[in-house]
PDB file of C-alpha atoms in Angstrom:
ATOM      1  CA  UNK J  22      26.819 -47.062 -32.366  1.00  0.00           C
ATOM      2  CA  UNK J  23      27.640 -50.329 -30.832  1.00  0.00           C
ATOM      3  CA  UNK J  24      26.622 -53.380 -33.249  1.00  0.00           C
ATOM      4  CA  UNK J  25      25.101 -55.186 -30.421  1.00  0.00           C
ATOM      5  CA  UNK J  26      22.794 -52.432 -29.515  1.00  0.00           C
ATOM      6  CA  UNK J  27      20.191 -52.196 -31.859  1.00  0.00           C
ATOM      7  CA  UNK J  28      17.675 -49.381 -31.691  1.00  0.00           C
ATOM      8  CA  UNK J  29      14.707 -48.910 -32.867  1.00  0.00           C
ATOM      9  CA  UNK J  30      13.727 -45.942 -35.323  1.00  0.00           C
ATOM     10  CA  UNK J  31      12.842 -42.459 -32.947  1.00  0.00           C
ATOM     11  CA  UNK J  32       9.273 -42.200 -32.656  1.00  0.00           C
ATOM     12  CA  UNK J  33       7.854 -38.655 -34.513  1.00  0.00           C
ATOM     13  CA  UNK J  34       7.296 -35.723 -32.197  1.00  0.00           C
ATOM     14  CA  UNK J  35       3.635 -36.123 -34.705  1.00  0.00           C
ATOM     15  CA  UNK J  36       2.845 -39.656 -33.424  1.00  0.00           C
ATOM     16  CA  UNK J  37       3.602 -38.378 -29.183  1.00  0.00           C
ATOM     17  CA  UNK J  38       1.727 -35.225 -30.038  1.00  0.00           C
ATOM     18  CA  UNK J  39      -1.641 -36.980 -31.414  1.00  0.00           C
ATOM     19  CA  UNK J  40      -1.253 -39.353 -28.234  1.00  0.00           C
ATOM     20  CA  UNK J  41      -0.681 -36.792 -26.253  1.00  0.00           C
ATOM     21  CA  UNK J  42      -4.386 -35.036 -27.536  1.00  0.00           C
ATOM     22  CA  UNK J  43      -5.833 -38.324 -27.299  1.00  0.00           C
ATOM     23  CA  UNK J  44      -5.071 -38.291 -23.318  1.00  0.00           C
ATOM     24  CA  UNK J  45      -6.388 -34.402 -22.768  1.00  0.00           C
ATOM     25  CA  UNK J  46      -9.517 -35.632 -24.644  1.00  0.00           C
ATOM     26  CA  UNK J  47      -9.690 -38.689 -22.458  1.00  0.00           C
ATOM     27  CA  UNK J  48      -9.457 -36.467 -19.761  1.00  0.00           C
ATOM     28  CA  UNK J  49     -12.055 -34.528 -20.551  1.00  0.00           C
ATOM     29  CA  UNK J  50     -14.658 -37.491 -20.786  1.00  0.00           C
ATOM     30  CA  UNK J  51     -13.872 -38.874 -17.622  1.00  0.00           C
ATOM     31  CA  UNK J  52     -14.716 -35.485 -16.260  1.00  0.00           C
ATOM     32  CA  UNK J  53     -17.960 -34.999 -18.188  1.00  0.00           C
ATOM     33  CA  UNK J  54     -18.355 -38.964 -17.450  1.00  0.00           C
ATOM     34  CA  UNK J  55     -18.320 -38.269 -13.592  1.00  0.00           C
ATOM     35  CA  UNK J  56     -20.616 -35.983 -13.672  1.00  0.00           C
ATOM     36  CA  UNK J  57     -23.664 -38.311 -15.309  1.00  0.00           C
ATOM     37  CA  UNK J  58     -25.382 -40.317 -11.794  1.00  0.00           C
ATOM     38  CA  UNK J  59     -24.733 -44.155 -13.080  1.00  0.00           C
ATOM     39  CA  UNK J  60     -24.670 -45.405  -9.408  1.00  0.00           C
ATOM     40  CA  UNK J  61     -22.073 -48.157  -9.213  1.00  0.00           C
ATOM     41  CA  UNK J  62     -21.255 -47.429 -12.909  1.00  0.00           C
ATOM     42  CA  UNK J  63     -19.415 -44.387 -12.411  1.00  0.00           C
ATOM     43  CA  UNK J  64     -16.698 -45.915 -10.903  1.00  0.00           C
ATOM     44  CA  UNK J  65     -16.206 -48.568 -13.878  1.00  0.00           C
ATOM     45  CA  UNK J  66     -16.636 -46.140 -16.103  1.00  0.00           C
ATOM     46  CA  UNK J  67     -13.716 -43.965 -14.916  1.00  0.00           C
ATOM     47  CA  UNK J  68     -11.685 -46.924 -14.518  1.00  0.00           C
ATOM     48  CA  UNK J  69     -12.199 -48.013 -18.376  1.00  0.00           C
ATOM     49  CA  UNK J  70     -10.849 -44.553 -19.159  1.00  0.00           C
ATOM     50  CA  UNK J  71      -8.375 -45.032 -16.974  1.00  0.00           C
ATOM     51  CA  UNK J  72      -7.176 -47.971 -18.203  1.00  0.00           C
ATOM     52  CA  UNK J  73      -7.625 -46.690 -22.005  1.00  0.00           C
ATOM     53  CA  UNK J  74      -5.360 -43.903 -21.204  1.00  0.00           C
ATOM     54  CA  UNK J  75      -2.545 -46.077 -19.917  1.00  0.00           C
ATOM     55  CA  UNK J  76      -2.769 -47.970 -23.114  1.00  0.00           C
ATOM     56  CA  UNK J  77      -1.506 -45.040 -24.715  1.00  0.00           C
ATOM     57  CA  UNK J  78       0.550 -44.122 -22.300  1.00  0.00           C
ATOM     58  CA  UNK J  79       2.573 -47.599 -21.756  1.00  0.00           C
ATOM     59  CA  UNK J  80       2.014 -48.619 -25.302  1.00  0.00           C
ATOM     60  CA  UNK J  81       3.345 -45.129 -26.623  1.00  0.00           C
ATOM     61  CA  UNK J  82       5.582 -42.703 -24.356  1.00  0.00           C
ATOM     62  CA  UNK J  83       6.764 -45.967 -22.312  1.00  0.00           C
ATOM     63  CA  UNK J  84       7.666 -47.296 -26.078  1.00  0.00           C
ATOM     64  CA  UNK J  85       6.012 -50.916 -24.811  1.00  0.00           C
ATOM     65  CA  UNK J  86       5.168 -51.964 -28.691  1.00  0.00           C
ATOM     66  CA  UNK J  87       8.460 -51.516 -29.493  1.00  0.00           C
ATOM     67  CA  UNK J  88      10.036 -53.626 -27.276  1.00  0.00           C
ATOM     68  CA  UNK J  89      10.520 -57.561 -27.050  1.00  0.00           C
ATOM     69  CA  UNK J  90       8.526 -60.098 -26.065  1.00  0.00           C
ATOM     70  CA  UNK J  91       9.862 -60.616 -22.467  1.00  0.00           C
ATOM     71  CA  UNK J  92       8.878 -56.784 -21.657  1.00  0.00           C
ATOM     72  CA  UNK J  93       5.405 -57.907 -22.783  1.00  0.00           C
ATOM     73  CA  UNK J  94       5.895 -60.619 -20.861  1.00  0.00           C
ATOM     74  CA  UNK J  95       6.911 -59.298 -17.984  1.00  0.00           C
ATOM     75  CA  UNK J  96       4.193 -56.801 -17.808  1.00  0.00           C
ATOM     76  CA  UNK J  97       1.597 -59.368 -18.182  1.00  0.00           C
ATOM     77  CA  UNK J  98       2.825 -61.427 -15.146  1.00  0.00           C
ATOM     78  CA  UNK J  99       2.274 -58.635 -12.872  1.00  0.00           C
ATOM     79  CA  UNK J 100      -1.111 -57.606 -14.410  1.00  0.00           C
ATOM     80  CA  UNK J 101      -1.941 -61.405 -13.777  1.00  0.00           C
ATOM     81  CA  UNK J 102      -0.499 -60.538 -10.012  1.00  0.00           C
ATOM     82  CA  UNK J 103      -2.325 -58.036  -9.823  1.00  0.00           C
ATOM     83  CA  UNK J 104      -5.673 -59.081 -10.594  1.00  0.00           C
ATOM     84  CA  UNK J 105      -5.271 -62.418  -8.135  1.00  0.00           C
ATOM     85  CA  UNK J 106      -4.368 -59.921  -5.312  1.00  0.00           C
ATOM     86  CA  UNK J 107      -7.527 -57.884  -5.567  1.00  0.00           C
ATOM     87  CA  UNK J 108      -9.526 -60.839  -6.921  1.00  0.00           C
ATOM     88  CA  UNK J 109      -8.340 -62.715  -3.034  1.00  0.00           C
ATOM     89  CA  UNK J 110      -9.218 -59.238  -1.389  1.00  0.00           C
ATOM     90  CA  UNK J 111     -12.480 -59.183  -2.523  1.00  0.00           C
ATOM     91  CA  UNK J 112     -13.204 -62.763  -2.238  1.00  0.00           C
ATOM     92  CA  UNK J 113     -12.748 -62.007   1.777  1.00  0.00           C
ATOM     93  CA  UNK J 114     -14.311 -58.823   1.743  1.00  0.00           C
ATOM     94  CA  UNK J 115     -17.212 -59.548   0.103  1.00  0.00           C
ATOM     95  CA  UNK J 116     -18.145 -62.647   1.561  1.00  0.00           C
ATOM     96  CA  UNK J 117     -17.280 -62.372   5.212  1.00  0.00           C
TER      97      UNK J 117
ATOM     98  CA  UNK B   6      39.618 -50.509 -21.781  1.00  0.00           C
ATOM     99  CA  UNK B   7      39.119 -52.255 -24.731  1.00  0.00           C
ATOM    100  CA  UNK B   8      35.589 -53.627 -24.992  1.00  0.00           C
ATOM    101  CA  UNK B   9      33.186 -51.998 -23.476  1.00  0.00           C
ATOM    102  CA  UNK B  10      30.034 -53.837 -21.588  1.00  0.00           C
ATOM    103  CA  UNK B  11      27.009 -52.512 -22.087  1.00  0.00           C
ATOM    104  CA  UNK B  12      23.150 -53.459 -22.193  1.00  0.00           C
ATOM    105  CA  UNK B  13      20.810 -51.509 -22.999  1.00  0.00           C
ATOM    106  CA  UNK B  14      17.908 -53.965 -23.406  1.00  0.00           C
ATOM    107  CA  UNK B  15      19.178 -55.189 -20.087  1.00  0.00           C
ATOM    108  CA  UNK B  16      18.861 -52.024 -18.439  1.00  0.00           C
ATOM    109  CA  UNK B  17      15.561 -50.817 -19.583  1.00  0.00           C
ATOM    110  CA  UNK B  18      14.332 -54.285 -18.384  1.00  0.00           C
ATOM    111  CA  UNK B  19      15.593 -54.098 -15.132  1.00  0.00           C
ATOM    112  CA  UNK B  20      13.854 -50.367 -14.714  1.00  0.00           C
ATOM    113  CA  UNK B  21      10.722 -52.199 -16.065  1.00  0.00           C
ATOM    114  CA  UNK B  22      11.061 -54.816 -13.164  1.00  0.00           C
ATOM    115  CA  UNK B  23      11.572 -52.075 -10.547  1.00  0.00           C
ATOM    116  CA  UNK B  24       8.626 -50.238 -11.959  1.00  0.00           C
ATOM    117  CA  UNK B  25       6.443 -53.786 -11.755  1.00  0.00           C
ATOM    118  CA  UNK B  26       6.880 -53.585  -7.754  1.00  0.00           C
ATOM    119  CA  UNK B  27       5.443 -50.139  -8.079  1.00  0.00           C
ATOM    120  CA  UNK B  28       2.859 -50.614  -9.160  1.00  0.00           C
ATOM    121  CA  UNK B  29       2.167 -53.345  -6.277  1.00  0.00           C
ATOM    122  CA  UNK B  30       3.197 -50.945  -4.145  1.00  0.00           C
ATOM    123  CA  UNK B  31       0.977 -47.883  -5.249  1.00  0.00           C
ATOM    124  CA  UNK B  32      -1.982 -51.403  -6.165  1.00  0.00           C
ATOM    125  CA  UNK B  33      -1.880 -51.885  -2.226  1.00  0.00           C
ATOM    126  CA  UNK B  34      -3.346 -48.289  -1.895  1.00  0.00           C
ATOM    127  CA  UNK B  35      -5.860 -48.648  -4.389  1.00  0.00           C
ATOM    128  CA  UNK B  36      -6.913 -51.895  -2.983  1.00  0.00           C
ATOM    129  CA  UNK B  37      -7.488 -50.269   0.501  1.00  0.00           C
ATOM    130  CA  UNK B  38      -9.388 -47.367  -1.273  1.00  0.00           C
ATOM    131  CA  UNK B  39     -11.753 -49.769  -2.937  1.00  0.00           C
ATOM    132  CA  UNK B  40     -12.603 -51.705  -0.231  1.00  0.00           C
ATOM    133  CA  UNK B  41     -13.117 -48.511   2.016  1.00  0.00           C
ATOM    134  CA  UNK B  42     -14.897 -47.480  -0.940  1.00  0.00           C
ATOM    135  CA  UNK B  43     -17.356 -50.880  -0.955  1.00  0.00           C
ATOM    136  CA  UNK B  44     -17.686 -49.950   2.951  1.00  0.00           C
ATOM    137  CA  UNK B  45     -18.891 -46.447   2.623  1.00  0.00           C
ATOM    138  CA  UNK B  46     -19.585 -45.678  -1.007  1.00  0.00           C
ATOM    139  CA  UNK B  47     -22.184 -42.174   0.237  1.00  0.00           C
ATOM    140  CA  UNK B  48     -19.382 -41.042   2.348  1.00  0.00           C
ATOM    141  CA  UNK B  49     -17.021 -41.415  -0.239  1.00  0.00           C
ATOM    142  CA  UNK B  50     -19.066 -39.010  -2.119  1.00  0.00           C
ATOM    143  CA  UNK B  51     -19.147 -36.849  -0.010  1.00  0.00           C
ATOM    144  CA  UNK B  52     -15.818 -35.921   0.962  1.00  0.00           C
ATOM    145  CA  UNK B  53     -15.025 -36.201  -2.892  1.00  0.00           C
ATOM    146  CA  UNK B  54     -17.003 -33.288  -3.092  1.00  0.00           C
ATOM    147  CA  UNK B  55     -14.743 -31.336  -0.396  1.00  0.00           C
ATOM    148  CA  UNK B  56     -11.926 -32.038  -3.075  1.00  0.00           C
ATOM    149  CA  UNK B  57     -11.268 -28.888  -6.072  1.00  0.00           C
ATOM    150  CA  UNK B  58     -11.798 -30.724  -9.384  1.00  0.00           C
ATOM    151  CA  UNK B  59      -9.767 -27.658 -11.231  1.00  0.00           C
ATOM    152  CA  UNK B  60      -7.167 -28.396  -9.000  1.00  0.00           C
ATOM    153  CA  UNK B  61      -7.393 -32.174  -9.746  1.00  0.00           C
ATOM    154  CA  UNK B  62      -7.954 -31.360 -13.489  1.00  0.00           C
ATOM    155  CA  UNK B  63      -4.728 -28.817 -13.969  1.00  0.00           C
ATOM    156  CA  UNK B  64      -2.544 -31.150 -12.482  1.00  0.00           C
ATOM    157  CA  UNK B  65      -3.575 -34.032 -14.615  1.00  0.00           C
ATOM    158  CA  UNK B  66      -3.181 -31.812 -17.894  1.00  0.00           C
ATOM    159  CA  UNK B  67       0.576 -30.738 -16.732  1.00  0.00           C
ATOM    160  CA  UNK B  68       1.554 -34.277 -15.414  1.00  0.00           C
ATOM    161  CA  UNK B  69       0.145 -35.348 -19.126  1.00  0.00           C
ATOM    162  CA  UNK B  70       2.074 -32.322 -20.847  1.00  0.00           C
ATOM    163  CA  UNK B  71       5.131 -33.580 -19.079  1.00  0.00           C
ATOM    164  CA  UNK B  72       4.729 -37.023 -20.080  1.00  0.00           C
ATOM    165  CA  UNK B  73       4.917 -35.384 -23.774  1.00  0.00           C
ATOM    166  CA  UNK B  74       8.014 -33.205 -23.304  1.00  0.00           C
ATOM    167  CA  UNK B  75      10.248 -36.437 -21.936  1.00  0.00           C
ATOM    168  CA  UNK B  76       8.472 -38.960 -24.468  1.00  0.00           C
ATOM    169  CA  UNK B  77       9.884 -36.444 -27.266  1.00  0.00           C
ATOM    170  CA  UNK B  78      13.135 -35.764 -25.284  1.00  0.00           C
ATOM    171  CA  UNK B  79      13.942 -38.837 -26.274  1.00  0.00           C
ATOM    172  CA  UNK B  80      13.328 -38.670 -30.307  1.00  0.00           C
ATOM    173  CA  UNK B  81      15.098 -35.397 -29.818  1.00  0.00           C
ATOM    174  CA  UNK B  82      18.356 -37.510 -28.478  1.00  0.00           C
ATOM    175  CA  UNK B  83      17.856 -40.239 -30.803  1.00  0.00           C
ATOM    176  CA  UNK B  84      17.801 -37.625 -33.655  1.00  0.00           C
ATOM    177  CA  UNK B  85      21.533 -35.902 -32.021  1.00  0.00           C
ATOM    178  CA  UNK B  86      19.370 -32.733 -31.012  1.00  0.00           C
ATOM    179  CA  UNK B  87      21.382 -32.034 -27.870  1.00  0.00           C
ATOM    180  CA  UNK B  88      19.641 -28.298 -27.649  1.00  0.00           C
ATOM    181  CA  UNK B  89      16.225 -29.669 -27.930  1.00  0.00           C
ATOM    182  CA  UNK B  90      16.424 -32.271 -25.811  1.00  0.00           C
ATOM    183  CA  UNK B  91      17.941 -30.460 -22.889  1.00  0.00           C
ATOM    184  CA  UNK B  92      14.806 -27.907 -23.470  1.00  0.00           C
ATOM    185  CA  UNK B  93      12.481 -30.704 -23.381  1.00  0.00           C
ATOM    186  CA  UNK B  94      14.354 -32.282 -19.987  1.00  0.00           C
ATOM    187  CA  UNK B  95      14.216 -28.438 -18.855  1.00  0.00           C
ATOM    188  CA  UNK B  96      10.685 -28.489 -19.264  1.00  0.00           C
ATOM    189  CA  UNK B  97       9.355 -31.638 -17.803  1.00  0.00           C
ATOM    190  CA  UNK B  98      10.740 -30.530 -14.727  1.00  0.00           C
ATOM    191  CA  UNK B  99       9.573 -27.092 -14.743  1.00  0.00           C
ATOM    192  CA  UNK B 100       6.253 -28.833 -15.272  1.00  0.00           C
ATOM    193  CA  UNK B 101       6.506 -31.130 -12.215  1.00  0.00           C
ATOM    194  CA  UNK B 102       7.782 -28.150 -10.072  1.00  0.00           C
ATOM    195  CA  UNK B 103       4.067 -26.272 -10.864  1.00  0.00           C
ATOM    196  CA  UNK B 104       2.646 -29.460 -10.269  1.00  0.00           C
ATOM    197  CA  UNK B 105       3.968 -29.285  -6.620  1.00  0.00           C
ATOM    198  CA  UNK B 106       3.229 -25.809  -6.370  1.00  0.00           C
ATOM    199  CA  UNK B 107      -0.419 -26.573  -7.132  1.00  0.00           C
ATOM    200  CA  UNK B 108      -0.323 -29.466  -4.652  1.00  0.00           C
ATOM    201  CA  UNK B 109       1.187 -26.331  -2.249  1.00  0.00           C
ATOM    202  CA  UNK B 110      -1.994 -24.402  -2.704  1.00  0.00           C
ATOM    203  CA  UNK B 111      -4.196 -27.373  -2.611  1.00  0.00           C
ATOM    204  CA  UNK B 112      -3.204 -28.852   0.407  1.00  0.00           C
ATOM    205  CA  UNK B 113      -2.493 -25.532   2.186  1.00  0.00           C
ATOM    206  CA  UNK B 114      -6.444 -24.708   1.677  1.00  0.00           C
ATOM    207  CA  UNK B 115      -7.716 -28.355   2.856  1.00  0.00           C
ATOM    208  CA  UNK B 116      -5.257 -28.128   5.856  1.00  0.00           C
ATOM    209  CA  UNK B 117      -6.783 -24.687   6.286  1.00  0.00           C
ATOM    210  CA  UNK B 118     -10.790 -25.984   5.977  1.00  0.00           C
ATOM    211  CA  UNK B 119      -9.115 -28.293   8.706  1.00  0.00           C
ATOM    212  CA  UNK B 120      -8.742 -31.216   6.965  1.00  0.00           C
ATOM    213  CA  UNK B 121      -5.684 -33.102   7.527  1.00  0.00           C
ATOM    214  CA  UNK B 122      -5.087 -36.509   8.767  1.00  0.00           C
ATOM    215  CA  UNK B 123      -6.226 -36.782  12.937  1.00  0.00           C
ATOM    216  CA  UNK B 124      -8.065 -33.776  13.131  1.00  0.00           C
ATOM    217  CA  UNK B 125     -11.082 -32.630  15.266  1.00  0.00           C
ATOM    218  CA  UNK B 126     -13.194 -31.555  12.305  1.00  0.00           C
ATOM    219  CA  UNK B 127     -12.066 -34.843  10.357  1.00  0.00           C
ATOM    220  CA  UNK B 128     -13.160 -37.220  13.153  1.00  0.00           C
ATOM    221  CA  UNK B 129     -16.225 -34.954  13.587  1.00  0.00           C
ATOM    222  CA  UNK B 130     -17.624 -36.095  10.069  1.00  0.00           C
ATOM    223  CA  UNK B 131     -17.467 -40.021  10.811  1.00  0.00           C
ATOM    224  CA  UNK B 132     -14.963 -42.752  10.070  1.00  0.00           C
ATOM    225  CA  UNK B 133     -15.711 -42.934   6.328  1.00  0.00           C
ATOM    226  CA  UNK B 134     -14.593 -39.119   5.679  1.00  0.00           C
ATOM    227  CA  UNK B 135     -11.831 -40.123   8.196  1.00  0.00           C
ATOM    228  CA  UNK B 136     -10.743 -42.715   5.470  1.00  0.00           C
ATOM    229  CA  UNK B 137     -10.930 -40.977   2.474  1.00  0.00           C
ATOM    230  CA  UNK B 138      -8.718 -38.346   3.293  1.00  0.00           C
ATOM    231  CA  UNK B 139      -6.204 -40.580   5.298  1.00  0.00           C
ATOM    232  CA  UNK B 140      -5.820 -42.563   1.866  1.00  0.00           C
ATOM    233  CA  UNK B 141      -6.193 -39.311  -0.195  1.00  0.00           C
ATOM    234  CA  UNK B 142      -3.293 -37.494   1.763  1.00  0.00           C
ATOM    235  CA  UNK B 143      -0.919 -40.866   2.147  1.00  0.00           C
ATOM    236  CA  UNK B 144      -1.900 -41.867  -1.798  1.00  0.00           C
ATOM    237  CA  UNK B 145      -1.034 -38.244  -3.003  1.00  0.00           C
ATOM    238  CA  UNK B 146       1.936 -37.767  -0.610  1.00  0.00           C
ATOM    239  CA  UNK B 147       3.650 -41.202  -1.884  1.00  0.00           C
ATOM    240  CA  UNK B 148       2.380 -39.633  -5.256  1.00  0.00           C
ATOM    241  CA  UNK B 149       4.030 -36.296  -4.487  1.00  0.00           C
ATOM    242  CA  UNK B 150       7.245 -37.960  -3.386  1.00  0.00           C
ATOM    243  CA  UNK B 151       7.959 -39.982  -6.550  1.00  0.00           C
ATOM    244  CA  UNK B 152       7.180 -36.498  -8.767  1.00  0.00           C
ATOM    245  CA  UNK B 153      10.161 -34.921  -6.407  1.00  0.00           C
ATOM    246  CA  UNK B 154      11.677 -37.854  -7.091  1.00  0.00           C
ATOM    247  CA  UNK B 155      10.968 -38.176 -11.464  1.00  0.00           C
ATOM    248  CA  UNK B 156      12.429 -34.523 -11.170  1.00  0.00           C
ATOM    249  CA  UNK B 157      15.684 -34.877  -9.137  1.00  0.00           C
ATOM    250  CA  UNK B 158      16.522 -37.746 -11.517  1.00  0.00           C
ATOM    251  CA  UNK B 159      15.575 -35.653 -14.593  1.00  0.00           C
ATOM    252  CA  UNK B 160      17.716 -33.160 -13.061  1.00  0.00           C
ATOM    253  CA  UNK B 161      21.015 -35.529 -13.228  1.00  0.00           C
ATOM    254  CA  UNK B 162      19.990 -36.052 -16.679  1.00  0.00           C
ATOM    255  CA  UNK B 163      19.905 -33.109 -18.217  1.00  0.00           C
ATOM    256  CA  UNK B 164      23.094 -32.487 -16.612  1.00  0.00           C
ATOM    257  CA  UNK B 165      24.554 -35.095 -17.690  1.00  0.00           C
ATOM    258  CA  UNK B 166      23.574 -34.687 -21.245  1.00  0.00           C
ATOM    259  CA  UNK B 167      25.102 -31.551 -20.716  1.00  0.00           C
ATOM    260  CA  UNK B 168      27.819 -32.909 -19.504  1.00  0.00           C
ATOM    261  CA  UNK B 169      28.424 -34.912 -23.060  1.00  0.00           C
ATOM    262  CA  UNK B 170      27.620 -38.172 -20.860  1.00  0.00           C
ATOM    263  CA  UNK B 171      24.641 -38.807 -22.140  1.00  0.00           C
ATOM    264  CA  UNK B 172      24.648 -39.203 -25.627  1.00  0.00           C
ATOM    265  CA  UNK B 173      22.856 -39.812 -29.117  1.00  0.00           C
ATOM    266  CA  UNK B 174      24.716 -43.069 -29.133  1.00  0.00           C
ATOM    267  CA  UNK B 175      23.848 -43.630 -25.294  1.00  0.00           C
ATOM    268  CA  UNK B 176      21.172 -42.454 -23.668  1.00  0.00           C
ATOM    269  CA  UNK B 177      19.579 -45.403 -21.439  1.00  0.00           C
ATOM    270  CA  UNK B 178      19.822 -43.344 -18.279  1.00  0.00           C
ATOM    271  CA  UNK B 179      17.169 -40.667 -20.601  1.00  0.00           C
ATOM    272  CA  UNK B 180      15.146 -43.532 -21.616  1.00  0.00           C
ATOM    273  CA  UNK B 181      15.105 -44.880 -17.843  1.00  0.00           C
ATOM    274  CA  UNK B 182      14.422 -41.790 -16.307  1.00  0.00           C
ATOM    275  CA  UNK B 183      11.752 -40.982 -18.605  1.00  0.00           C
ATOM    276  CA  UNK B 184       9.989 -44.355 -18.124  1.00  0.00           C
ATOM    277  CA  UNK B 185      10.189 -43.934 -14.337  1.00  0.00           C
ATOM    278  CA  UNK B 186       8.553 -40.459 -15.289  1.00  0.00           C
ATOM    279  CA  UNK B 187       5.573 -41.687 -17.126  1.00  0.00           C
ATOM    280  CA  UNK B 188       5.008 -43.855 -13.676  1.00  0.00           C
ATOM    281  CA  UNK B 189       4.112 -41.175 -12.022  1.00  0.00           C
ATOM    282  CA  UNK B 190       1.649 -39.903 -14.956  1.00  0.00           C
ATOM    283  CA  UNK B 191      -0.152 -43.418 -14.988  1.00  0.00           C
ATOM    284  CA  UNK B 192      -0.702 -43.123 -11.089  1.00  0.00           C
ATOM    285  CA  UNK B 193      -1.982 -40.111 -11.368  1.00  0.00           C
ATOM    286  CA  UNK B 194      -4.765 -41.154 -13.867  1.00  0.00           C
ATOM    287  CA  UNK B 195      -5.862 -43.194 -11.447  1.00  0.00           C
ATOM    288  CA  UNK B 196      -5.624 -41.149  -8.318  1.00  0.00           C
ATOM    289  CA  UNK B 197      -7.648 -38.214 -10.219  1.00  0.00           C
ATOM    290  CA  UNK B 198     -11.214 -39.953 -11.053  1.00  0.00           C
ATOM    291  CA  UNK B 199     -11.187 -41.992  -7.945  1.00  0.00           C
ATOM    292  CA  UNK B 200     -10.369 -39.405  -5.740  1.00  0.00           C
ATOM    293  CA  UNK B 201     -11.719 -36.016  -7.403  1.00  0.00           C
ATOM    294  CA  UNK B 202     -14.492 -37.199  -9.246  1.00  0.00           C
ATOM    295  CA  UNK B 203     -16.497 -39.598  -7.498  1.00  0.00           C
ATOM    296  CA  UNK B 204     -20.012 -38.070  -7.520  1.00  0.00           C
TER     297      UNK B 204
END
């Protein structure tokens, strides 16, 4: 292996496998979640599971804890885009 | 050749960056789905309802399952377990290939109800409807391009790893491919209770 390249230890087939079971059960709440009337809630709620699940899924399979600082970085910026381009949207939509 | 260039680090950053714009691009969708959505949230409802959860739900468990098999591809390489890894490669696109086929089915029996974008039956049920399934159809069809997409790639992988090209010591292309793979997973988490399971 090249000295430069550092990598990181291989992450256990355990620790993918438990994530993995996390996301089915995930799955199933959203389902059993969308199913309970909560009006304007439902849609929240399914997007809180949503974005739990990507946790996991970034965080874990995508490897994003073990990388640097700039990934982190990196991915922050265009959460941050993100939320100002539906934050604008819905300034004009709402309010017309 | 007597020093050899290479980046690693580099490389998985730049497929992060390229991933960053897709998720603007895919963001762009979703935007235009909730503000349809703040327009017409009881018509919304109901042509959720025209949409098969199972359908919805099976394809979420095998995108998820694939996820697994190329998240553990790559321990397999790290660990110099050529075999398991090109049965874990092997896999993930056997998995995306029954998502399609699913898809197939699905969209052959909506198509059939006559449901498809510009239809009579479509425009007969009111411009809310008429949205939903416009963004349903283009949302899942980008959707269903990048999993034909994820899979080709996987495809030059595994060959490749076949090949003795990719390698315990260098396997970047495996990580890349795998994190453009769990894209498509994260859309779909998204696509599935906002599109399948609005009540």
């Amino acid at each position: 292996m090249h000295a430069t390249e550092h990598q990181h230890e291989p992450v256990s087939y355990r620790t993918l496998i438990l994530t993995w079971a996390a996301l089915g059960i995930l799955t199933g709440l959203t389902i059993a979640a969308s199913r309970i009337d909560m009006g304007a809630g439902n849609v929240w709620v399914a997007l809180g599971i949503a974005a739990s699940k990507s946790c996991l899924v970034i965080g874990i399979f995508m490897n994003m804890r073990h990388e640097s600082r700039l990934f982190k970085f990196g991915l922050m910026a265009a959460l941050v885009i993100l939320a100002i381009f539906i934050g604008m949207t819905f300034i004009d939509v709402l309010y017309r | 050749m007597s020093h050899e260039h290479r980046d690693d680090t580099g490389a998985r950053f730049g497929m992060w960056v390229f991933l960053y714009t897709e998720i603007i691009l895919f963001s762009g969708l979703f935007l235009l789905y909730s503000v349809a959505l703040s327009k017409f949230p009881h018509e919304f409802g109901i042509a959720s309802h025209k949409l098969n959860i199972y359908f919805g739900a099976i394809n979420t468990l095998i995108l998820l399952l694939s996820s697994l098999t190329m998240a553990m591809a790559i321990t397999a390489i790290q660990r110099g377990k050529i075999k398991q890894t090109l049965l874990l490669t092997s896999s993930t696109i056997g998995l995306a290939l029954l998502f399609l086929v699913n898809k197939f089915f699905e969209w052959s029996a909506e198509i059939g109800h006559g449901i498809y974008p510009g239809s009579e039956h479509l425009a007969a049920m009111g411009p809310g409807v008429t949205q939903f399934f416009n963004l349903y159809y283009f949302t899942a069809g980008l959707h269903g391009f990048h999993v034909i997409v994820g899979a080709t790639l996987i495809g030059v992988v595994t060959v490749r790893v076949k090949m003795g090209k990719v390698t315990p010591e260098r396997y970047v292309l495996l990580e890349n491919s795998a994190l453009y793979w769990h894209l498509v997973d994260l859309v779909w988490i998204f696509v599935f209770p906002l599109y399948y399971l609005i009540l």
